[in-house]
Every structure is written in structure tokens, then in C-alpha cells.
mmCIF file of C-alpha atoms and ligand atoms in Angstrom:
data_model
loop_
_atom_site.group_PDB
_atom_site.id
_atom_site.type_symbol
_atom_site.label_atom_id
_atom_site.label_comp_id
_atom_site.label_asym_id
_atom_site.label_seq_id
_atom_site.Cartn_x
_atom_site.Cartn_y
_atom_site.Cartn_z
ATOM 1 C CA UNK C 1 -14.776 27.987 -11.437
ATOM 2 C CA UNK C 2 -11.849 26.995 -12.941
ATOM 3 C CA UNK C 3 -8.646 29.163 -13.070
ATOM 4 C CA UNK C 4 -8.021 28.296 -17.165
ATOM 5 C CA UNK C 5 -10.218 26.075 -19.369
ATOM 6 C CA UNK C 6 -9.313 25.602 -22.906
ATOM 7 C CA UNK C 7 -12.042 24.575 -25.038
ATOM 8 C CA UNK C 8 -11.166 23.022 -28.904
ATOM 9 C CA UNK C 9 -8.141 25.040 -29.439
ATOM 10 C CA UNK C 10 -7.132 25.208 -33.025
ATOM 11 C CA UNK C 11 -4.028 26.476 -34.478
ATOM 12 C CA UNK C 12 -2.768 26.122 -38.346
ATOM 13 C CA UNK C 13 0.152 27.957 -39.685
ATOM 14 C CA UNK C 14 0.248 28.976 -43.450
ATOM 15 C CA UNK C 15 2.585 27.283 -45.381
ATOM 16 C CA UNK C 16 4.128 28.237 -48.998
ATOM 17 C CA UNK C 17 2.079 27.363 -51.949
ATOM 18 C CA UNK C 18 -1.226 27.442 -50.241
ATOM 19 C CA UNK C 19 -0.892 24.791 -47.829
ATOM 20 C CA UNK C 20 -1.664 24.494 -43.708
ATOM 21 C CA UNK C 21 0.117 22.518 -41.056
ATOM 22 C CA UNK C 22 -2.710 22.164 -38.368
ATOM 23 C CA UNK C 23 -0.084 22.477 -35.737
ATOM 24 C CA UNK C 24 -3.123 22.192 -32.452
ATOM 25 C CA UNK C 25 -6.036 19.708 -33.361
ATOM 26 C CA UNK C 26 -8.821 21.336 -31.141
ATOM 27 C CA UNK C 27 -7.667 20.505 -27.487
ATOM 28 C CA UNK C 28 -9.752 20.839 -24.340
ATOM 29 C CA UNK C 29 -8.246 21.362 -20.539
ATOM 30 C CA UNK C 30 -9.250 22.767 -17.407
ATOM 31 C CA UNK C 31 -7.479 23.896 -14.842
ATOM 32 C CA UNK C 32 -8.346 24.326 -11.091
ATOM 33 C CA UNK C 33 -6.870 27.151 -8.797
ATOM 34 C CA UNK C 34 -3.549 26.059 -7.243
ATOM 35 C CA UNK C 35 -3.475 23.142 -9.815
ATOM 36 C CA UNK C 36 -0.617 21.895 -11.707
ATOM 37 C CA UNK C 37 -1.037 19.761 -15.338
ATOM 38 C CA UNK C 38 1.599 18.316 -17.157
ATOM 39 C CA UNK C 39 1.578 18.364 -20.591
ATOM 40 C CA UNK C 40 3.257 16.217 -22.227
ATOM 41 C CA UNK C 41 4.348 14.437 -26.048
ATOM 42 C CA UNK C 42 6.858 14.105 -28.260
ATOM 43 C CA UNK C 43 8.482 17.017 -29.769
ATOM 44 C CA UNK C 44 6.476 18.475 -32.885
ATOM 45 C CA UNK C 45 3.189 17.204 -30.887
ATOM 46 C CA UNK C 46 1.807 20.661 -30.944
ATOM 47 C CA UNK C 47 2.029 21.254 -26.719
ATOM 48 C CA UNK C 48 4.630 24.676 -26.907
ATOM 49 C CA UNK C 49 2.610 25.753 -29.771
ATOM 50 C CA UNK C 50 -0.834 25.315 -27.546
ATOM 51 C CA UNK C 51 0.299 27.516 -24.826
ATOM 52 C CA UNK C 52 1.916 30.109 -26.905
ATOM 53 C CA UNK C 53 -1.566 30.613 -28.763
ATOM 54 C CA UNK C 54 -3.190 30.925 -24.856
ATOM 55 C CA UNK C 55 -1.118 33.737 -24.386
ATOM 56 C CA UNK C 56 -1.739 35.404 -27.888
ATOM 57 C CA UNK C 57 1.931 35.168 -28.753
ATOM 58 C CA UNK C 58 1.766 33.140 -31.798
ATOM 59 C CA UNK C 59 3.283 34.744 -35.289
ATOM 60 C CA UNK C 60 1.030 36.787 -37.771
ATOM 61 C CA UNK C 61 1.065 33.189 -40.025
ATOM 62 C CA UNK C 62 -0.936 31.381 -37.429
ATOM 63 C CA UNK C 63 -4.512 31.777 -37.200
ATOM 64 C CA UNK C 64 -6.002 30.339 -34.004
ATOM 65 C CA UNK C 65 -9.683 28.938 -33.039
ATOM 66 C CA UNK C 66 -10.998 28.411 -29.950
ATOM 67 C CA UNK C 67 -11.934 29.459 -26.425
ATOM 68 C CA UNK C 68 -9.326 30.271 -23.622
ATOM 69 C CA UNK C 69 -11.340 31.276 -20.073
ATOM 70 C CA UNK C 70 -9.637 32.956 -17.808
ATOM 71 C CA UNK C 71 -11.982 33.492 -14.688
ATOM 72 C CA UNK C 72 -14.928 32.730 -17.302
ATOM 73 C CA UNK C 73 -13.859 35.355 -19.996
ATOM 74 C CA UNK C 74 -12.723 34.414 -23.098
ATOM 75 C CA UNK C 75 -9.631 36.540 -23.941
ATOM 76 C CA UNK C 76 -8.964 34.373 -26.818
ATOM 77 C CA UNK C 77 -12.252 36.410 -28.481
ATOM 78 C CA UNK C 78 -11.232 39.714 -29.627
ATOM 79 C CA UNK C 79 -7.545 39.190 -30.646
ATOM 80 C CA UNK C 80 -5.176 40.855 -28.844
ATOM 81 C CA UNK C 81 -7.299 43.683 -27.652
ATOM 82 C CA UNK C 82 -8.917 40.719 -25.194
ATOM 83 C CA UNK C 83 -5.915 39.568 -24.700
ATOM 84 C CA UNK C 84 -3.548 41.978 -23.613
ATOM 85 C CA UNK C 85 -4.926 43.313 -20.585
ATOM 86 C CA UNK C 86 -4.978 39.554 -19.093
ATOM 87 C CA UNK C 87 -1.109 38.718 -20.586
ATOM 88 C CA UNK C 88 1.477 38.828 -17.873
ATOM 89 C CA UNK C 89 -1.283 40.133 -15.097
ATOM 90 C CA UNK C 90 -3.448 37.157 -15.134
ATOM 91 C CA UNK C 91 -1.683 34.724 -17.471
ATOM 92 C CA UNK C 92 1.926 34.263 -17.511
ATOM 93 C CA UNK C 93 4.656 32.359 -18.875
ATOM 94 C CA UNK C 94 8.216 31.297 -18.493
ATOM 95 C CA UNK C 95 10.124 30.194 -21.752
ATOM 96 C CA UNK C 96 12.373 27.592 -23.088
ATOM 97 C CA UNK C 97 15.907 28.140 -22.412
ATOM 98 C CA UNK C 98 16.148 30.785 -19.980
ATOM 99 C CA UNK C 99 18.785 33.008 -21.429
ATOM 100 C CA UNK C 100 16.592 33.861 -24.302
ATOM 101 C CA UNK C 101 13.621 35.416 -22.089
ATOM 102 C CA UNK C 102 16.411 38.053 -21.219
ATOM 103 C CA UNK C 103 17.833 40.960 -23.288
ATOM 104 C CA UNK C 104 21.448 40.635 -22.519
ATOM 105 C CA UNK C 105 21.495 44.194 -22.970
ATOM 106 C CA UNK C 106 19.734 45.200 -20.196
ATOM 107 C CA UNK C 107 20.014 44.373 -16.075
ATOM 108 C CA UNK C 108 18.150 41.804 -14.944
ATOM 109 C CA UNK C 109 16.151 44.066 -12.319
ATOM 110 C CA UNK C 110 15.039 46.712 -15.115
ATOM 111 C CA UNK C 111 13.460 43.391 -17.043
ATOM 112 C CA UNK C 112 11.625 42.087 -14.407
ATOM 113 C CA UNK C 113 10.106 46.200 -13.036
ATOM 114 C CA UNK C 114 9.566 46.738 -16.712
ATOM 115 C CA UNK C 115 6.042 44.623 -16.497
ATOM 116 C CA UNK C 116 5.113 46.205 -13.425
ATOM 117 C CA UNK C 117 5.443 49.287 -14.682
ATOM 118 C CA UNK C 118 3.493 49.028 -17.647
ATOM 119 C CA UNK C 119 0.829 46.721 -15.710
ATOM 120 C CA UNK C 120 0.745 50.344 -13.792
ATOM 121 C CA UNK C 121 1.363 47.962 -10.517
ATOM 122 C CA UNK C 122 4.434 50.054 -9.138
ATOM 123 C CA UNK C 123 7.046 52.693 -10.502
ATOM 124 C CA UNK C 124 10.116 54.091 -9.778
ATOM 125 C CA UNK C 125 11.699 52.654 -5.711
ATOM 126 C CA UNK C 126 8.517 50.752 -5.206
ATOM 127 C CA UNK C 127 8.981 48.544 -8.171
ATOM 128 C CA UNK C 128 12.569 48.298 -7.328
ATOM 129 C CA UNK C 129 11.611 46.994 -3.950
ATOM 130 C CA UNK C 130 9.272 44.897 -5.383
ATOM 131 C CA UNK C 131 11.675 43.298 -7.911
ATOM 132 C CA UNK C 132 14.225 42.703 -4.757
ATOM 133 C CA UNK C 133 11.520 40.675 -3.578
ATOM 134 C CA UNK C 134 10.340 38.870 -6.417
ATOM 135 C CA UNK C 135 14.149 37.472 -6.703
ATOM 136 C CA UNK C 136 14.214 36.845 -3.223
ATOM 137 C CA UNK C 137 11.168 34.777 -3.815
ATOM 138 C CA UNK C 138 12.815 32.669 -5.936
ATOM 139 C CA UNK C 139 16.038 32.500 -4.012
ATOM 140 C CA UNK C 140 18.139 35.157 -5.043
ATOM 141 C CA UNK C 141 19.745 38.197 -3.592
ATOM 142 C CA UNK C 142 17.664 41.398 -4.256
ATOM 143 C CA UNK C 143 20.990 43.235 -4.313
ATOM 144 C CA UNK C 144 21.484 41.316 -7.926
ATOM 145 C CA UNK C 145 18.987 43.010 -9.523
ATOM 146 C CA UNK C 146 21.388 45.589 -10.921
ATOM 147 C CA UNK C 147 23.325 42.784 -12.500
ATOM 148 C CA UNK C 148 23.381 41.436 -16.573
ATOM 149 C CA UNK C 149 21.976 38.133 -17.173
ATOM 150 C CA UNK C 150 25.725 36.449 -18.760
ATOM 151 C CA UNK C 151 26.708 37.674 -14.963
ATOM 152 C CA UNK C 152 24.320 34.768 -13.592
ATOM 153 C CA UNK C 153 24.034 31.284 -13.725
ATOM 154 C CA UNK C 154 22.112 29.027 -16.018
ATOM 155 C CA UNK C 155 20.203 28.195 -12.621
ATOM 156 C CA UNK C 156 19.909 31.556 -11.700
ATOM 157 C CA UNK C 157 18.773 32.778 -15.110
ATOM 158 C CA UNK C 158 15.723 30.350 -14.791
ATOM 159 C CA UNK C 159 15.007 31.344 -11.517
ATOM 160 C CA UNK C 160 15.101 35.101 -12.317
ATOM 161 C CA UNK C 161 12.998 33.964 -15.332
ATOM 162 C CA UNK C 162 10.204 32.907 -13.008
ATOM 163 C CA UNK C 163 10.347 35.998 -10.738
ATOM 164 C CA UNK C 164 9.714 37.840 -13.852
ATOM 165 C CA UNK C 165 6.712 35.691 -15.098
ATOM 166 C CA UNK C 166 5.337 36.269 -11.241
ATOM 167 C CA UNK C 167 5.950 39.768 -11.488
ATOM 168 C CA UNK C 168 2.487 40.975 -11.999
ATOM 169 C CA UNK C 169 0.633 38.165 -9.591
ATOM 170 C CA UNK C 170 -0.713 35.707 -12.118
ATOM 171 C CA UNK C 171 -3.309 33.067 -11.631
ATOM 172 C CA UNK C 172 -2.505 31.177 -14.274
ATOM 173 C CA UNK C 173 1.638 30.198 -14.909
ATOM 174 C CA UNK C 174 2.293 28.418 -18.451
ATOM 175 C CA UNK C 175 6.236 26.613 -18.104
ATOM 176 C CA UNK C 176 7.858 25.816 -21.366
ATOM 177 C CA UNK C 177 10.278 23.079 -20.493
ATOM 178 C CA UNK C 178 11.571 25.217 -17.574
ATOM 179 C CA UNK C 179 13.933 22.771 -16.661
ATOM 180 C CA UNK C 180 15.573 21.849 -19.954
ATOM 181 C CA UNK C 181 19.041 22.837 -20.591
ATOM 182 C CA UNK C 182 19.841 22.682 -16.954
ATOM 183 C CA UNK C 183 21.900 19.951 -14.998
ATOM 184 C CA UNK C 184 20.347 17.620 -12.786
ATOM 185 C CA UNK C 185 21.110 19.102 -9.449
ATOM 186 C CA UNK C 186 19.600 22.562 -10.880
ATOM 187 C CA UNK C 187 16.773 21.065 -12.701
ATOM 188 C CA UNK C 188 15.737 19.828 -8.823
ATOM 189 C CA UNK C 189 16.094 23.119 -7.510
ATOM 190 C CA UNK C 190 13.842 24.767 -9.828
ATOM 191 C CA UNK C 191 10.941 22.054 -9.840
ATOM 192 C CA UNK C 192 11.290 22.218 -5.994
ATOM 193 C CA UNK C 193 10.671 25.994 -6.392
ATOM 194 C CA UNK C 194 7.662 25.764 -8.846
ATOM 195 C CA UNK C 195 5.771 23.307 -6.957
ATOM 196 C CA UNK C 196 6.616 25.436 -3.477
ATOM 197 C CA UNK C 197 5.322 28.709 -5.697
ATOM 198 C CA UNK C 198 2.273 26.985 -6.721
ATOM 199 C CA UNK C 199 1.606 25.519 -3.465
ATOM 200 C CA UNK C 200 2.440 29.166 -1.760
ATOM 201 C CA UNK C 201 0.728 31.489 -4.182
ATOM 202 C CA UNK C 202 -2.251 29.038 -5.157
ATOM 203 C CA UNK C 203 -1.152 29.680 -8.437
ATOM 204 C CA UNK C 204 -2.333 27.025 -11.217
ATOM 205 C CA UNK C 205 0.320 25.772 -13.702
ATOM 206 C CA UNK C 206 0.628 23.726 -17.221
ATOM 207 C CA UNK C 207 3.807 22.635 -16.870
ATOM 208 C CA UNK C 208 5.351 21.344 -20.598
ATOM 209 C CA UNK C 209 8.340 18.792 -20.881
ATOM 210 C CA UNK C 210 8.553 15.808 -22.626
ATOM 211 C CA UNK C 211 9.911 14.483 -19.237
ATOM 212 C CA UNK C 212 7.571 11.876 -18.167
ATOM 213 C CA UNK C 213 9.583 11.397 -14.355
ATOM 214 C CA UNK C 214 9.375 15.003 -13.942
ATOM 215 C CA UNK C 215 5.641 15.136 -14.496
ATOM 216 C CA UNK C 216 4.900 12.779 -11.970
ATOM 217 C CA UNK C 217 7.371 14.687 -9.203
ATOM 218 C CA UNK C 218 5.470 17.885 -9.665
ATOM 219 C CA UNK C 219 2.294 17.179 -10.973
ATOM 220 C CA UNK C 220 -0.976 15.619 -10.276
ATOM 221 C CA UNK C 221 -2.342 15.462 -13.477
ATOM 222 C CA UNK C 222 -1.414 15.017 -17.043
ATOM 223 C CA UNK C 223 -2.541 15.464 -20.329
ATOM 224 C CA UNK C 224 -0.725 13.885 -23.023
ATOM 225 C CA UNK C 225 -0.323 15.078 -26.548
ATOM 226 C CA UNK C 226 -0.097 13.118 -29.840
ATOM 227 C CA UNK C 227 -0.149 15.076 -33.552
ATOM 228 C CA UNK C 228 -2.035 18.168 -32.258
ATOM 229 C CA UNK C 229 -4.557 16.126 -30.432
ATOM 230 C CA UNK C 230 -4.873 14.904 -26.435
ATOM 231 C CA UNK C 231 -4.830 11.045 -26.730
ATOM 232 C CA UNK C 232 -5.590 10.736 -22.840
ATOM 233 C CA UNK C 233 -5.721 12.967 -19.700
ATOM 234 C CA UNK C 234 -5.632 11.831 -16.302
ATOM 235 C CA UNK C 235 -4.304 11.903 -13.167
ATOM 236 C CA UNK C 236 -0.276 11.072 -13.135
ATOM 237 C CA UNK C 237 -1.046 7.938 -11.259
ATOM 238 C CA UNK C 238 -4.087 6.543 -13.500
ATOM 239 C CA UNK C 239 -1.313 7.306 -16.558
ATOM 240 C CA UNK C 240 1.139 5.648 -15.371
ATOM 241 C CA UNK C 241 -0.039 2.339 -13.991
ATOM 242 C CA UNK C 242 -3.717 2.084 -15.728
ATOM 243 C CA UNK C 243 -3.357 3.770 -19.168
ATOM 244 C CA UNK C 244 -6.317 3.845 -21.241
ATOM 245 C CA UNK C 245 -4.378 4.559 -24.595
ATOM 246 C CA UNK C 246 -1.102 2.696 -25.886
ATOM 247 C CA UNK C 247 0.519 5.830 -26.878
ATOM 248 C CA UNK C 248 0.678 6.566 -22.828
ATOM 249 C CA UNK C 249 1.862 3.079 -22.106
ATOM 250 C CA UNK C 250 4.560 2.966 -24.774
ATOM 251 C CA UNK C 251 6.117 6.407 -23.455
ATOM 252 C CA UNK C 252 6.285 5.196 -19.830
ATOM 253 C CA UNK C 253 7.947 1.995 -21.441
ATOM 254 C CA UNK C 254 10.360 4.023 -23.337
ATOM 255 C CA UNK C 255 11.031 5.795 -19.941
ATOM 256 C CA UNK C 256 14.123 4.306 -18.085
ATOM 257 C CA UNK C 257 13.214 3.595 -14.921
ATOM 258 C CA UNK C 258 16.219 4.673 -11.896
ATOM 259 C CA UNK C 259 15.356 1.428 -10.006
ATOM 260 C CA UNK C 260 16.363 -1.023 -12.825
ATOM 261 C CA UNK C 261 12.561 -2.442 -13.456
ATOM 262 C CA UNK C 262 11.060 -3.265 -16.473
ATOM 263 C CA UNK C 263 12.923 -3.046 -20.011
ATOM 264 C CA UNK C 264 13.076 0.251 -21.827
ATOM 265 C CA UNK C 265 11.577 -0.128 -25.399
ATOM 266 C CA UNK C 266 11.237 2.934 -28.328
ATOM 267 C CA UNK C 267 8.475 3.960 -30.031
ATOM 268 C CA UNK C 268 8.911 2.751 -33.903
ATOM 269 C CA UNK C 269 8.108 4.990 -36.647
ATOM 270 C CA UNK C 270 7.494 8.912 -36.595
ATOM 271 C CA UNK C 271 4.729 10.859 -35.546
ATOM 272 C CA UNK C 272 2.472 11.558 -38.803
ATOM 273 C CA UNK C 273 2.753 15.272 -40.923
ATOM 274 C CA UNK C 274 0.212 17.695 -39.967
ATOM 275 C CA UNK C 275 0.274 19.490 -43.339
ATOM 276 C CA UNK C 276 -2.042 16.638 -44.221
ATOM 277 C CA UNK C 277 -5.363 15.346 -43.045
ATOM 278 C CA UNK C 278 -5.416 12.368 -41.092
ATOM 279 C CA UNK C 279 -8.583 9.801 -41.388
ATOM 280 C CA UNK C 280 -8.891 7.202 -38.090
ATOM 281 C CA UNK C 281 -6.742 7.605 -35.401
ATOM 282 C CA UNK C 282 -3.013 9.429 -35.654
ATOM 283 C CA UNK C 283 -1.442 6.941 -33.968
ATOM 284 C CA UNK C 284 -2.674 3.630 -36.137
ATOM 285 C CA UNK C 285 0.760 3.246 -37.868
ATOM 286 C CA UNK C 286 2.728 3.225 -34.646
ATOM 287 C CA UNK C 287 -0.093 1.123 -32.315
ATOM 288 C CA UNK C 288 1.106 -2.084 -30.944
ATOM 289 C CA UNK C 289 -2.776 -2.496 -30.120
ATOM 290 C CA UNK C 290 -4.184 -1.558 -33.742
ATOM 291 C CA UNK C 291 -7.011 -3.237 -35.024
ATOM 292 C CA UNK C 292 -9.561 -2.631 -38.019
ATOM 293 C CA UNK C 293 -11.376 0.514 -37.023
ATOM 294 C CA UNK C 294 -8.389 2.522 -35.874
ATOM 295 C CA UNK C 295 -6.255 3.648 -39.867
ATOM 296 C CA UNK C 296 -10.771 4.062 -40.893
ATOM 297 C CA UNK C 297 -12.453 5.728 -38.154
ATOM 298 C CA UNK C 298 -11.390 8.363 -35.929
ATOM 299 C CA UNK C 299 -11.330 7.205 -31.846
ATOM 300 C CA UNK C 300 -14.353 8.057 -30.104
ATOM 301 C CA UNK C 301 -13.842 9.697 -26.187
ATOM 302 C CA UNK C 302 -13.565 6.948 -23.706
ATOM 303 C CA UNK C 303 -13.485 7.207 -20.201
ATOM 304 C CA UNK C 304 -12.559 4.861 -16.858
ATOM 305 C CA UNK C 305 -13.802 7.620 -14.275
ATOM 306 C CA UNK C 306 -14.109 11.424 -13.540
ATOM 307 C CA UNK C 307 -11.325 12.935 -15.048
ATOM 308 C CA UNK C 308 -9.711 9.947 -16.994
ATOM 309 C CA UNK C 309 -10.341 10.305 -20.457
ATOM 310 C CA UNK C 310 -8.918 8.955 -23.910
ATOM 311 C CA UNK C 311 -9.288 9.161 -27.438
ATOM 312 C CA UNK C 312 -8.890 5.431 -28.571
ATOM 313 C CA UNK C 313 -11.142 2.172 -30.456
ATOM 314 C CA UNK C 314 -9.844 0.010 -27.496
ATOM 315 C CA UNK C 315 -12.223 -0.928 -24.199
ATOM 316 C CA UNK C 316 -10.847 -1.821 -21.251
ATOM 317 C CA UNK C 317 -7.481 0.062 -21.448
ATOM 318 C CA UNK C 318 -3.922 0.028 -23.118
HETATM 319 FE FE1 SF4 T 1 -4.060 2.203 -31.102
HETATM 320 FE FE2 SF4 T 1 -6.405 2.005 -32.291
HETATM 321 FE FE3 SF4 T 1 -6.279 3.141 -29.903
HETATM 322 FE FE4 SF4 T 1 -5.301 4.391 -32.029
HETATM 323 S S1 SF4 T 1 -7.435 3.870 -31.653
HETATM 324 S S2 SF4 T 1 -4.306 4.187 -30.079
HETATM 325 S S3 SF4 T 1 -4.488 2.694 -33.208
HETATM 326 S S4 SF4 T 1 -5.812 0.988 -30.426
#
């Protein structure tokens, strides 16, 4: 069974005046135990907005339809009342920008025992014990934990992030662009430690960022996200050098490359709005590849083998 499958995920947000941006176009993923996706799109494509509706944390103007299983139940189904017994214990997340999952006003220790305690896990010197070990998990002194967040580093901050989304044991870890904000050496460090987590723990990951090099370090598979919809999923590899939809060609080409090869050409044009409906495929406008069916008819499912699918008119790939 998988650890997470998300089945036509939905998401509008009420605008003024009446209107709806349809912010998450019904997407579909699945997720094996010890597993880590990439997700992966432009910004605006919907992807931080997907995995804050599969941990119910989306604001009262979003309405969200769908299925999320976790272990076959769909927590997604009665609100939060599903949901909150799974958030944080089964499903967890670390944020964008690591300083902001953090109330500066508090230690960094009483953040990270306060989900134990109300997960009912451990109290008082056991869950102090337990937090010393979380951090040391993730590389840092347990003796810290009585420490402010402004008193660590950006680095550390992330890192103490991730002990706290691992404080209750989750199967399932959702990381917002965990690595953003962070300078190169540190944005190593803390890939390194999410793929040795996963790897240790079994624990299965989405891993967000529009960072197509870091995908392919720590990741095995990819889906990649284009106006609220997946235009193609597959593994890294079958992305990267046999794309079945242009969009995932022209971001590798618009990817510089560290070795020098192959030119690095931009994307024209913008992605379209999603306060308005879209007929044929999203992408039409920007395709190098567009033909007559694509602006008319919307992209059937194609697929070049277990796993690698895309929404696109072409046959025969990208
Ligand atoms: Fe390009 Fe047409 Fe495929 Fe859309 S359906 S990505 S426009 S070739």
C-alpha cells in the first residue's frame, strides 16, 4: 500500500466580486514507503498550495476537493476532524524559510516538545530527552534546545525545523523548498540530511523546489507541475533525458548545466491566469511543439511505461 496517494486534488480560492482562482487542477500522486518525489514548476504552478491542502492547512477562503490516503484512509473526508489526528503524527511538514516555522519568542526545545506533548507521545523530562535527540538527529547539540531561534544559524534553523516536523514519527514528510534561502554549502548539508532521514527512518517525502539539479540529487522521481495541473511524472532520469512533454524539456533547457553543455534557453511568455478557464492544453501559448489540437482540445494521458506519464497531443515524446 502506498504511504500517501493523492487522488484529483482540487483547490480554488474565493476571490472579490464572485470570482475563483482554481489554484490545484485535480492532481493525482502516489507515494511508496521510504520514497522521495520531487515536485516541481514554476512559481504560481499551484505545488506549495497542493501540499498545504494535504495537510488541511489551507485558509478558510479555499475550499478543497479530493482524496488524500494516508495508510488507505482518507483524512481529506471529514475536514479537519479527519484530519487532525493524522497532522504532525502521520503527516508532516517543514516550511519555506525556516525562521518563520519558529516563534522567536519561544526556545527552540519548548517548540519542538510542544507536538509531542499534545500528540500525548511524552511530557515533562521525557520529551525533553526526546527533543535532545531529535536535534541530535539532525546534527545539533541537544544542550541547544534551551536556546532562541535568532541565537542559531540559518542552517541550523532548517535543521531544527526538520527535527520538529520528525517530532511525532511521521510516515509521510511534505518539504516546502527546504533549501531555499540558504547558501550553497548549507543547502548540501541539509539535502544530505533529508535523503539520510528518509533512507534511515523509511520515511516517504514530496520534496517541492523549483530546483530541477536538486531534484535529481535527492530524488528518484518527479512530478512536474504546470497551471494547477501535472503535465508529466516520471522517474528523474526518464525526465530528464526522454521527456514526454515540452514543458519538461524546456525547464531542463533553461537549467544551466555546471559542466558547460548544452545552451541555456528561457521559457517565453507567462504561465496562463487561473481565475479563468482554460480550453486545450495550458501550455499551447508557450509550446515550441504546438500544433492544431493543443489551444482546442484538452491533452489526453499518455504514457511511455509504468510510471511515466504525461498530459500532452504529442506521440512519441517532447
Ligand atoms: Fe505542447 Fe500541445 Fe503538448 Fe500542450 S499538448 S505541451 S501545446 S504539444
Amino acid at each position: 500500500m502506498s504511504a500517501l496517494a493523492v487522488e484529483d486534488l482540487h483547490v480554488w480560492f474565493d476571490l472579490p466580486g464572485g470570482r475563483e482562482l482554481h489554484a490545484v487542477q485535480g492532481i493525482d500522486l502516489a507515494l511508496e514507503p521510504g520514497e522521495r518525489l520531487g515536485l516541481v514548476g514554476e512559481s504560481g504552478c499551484g505545488k506549495t498550495t497542493a501540499i498545504l491542502a494535504m495537510m488541511g492547512l489551507l485558509p478558510p477562503s479555499a475550499s478543497v476537493a479530493g482524496r488524500v490516503l494516508l495508510g488507505g484512509e482518507d483524512i481529506l473526508a471529514g475536514g479537519d476532524r479527519t484530519m487532525r489526528p493524522h497532522r504532525w503524527t502521520d503527516i508532516a511538514m517543514v516550511f519555506q524559510g525556516a525562521m518563520n516555522a519558529f516563534d522567536p519568542v519561544k526556545t527552540v526545545g519548548s517548540q519542538i516538545t510542544e507536538p509531542l506533548e499534545r500528540a500525548g507521545i511524552a511530557s515533562g523530562r521525557a520529551a525533553r530527552a526526546r527533543t535532545a535527540e531529535l536535534l541530535e538527529l539532525v546534527g545539533i547539540s541537544g544542550e541547544r534546545q534551551d536556546r532562541y531561534p535568532h541565537e542559531f544559524s540559518g542552517g541550523m534553523r532548517q535543521r531544527a525545523a526538520i527535527a520538529m516536523a520528525l517530532a511525532c514519527e511521521p510516515k509521510v514528510l511534505l518539504a516546502d523548498e527546504p533549501t531555499t534561502a540558504l547558501d550553497v554549502m548549507v543547502q548540501a548539508q541539509i539535502l544530505e540530511l533529508l535523503v539520510r532521514l528518509t533512507d534511515e527512518l523509511g520515511l516517504a517525502m514530496i520534496l517541492v523546489t523549483h530546483d530541477l539539479p536538486l531534484v535529481s540529487q535527492a530524488c528518484t522521481r518527479a512530478a512536474v507541475m504546470y497551471a494547477g495541473r501535472i503535465a508529466e511524472t516520471g522517474t528523474t532520469r526518464e525526465l530528464h533525458h526522454a521527456p514526454l512533454h515540452p514543458y519538461t524539456r524546456m525547464l531542463f533547457q533553461a537549467t544551466p548545466d555546471l559542466r558547460g553543455t548544452g545552451a541555456v534557453s528561457s521559457i517565453p511568455g507567462a504561465p496562463p491566469r487561473l481565475d479563468e478557464p482554460t480550453v486545450g492544453c495550458p501550455f499551447s501559448p508557450r509550446c515550441d511543439r504546438a500544433f492544431a489540437p493543443c489551444a482546442a482540445t484538452r491533452p489526453p494521458l499518455r504514457t511511455a511505461g509504468t510510471g511515466h506519464l504525461a498530459h500532452c497531443h504529442l506521440e512519441g515524446g517532447a
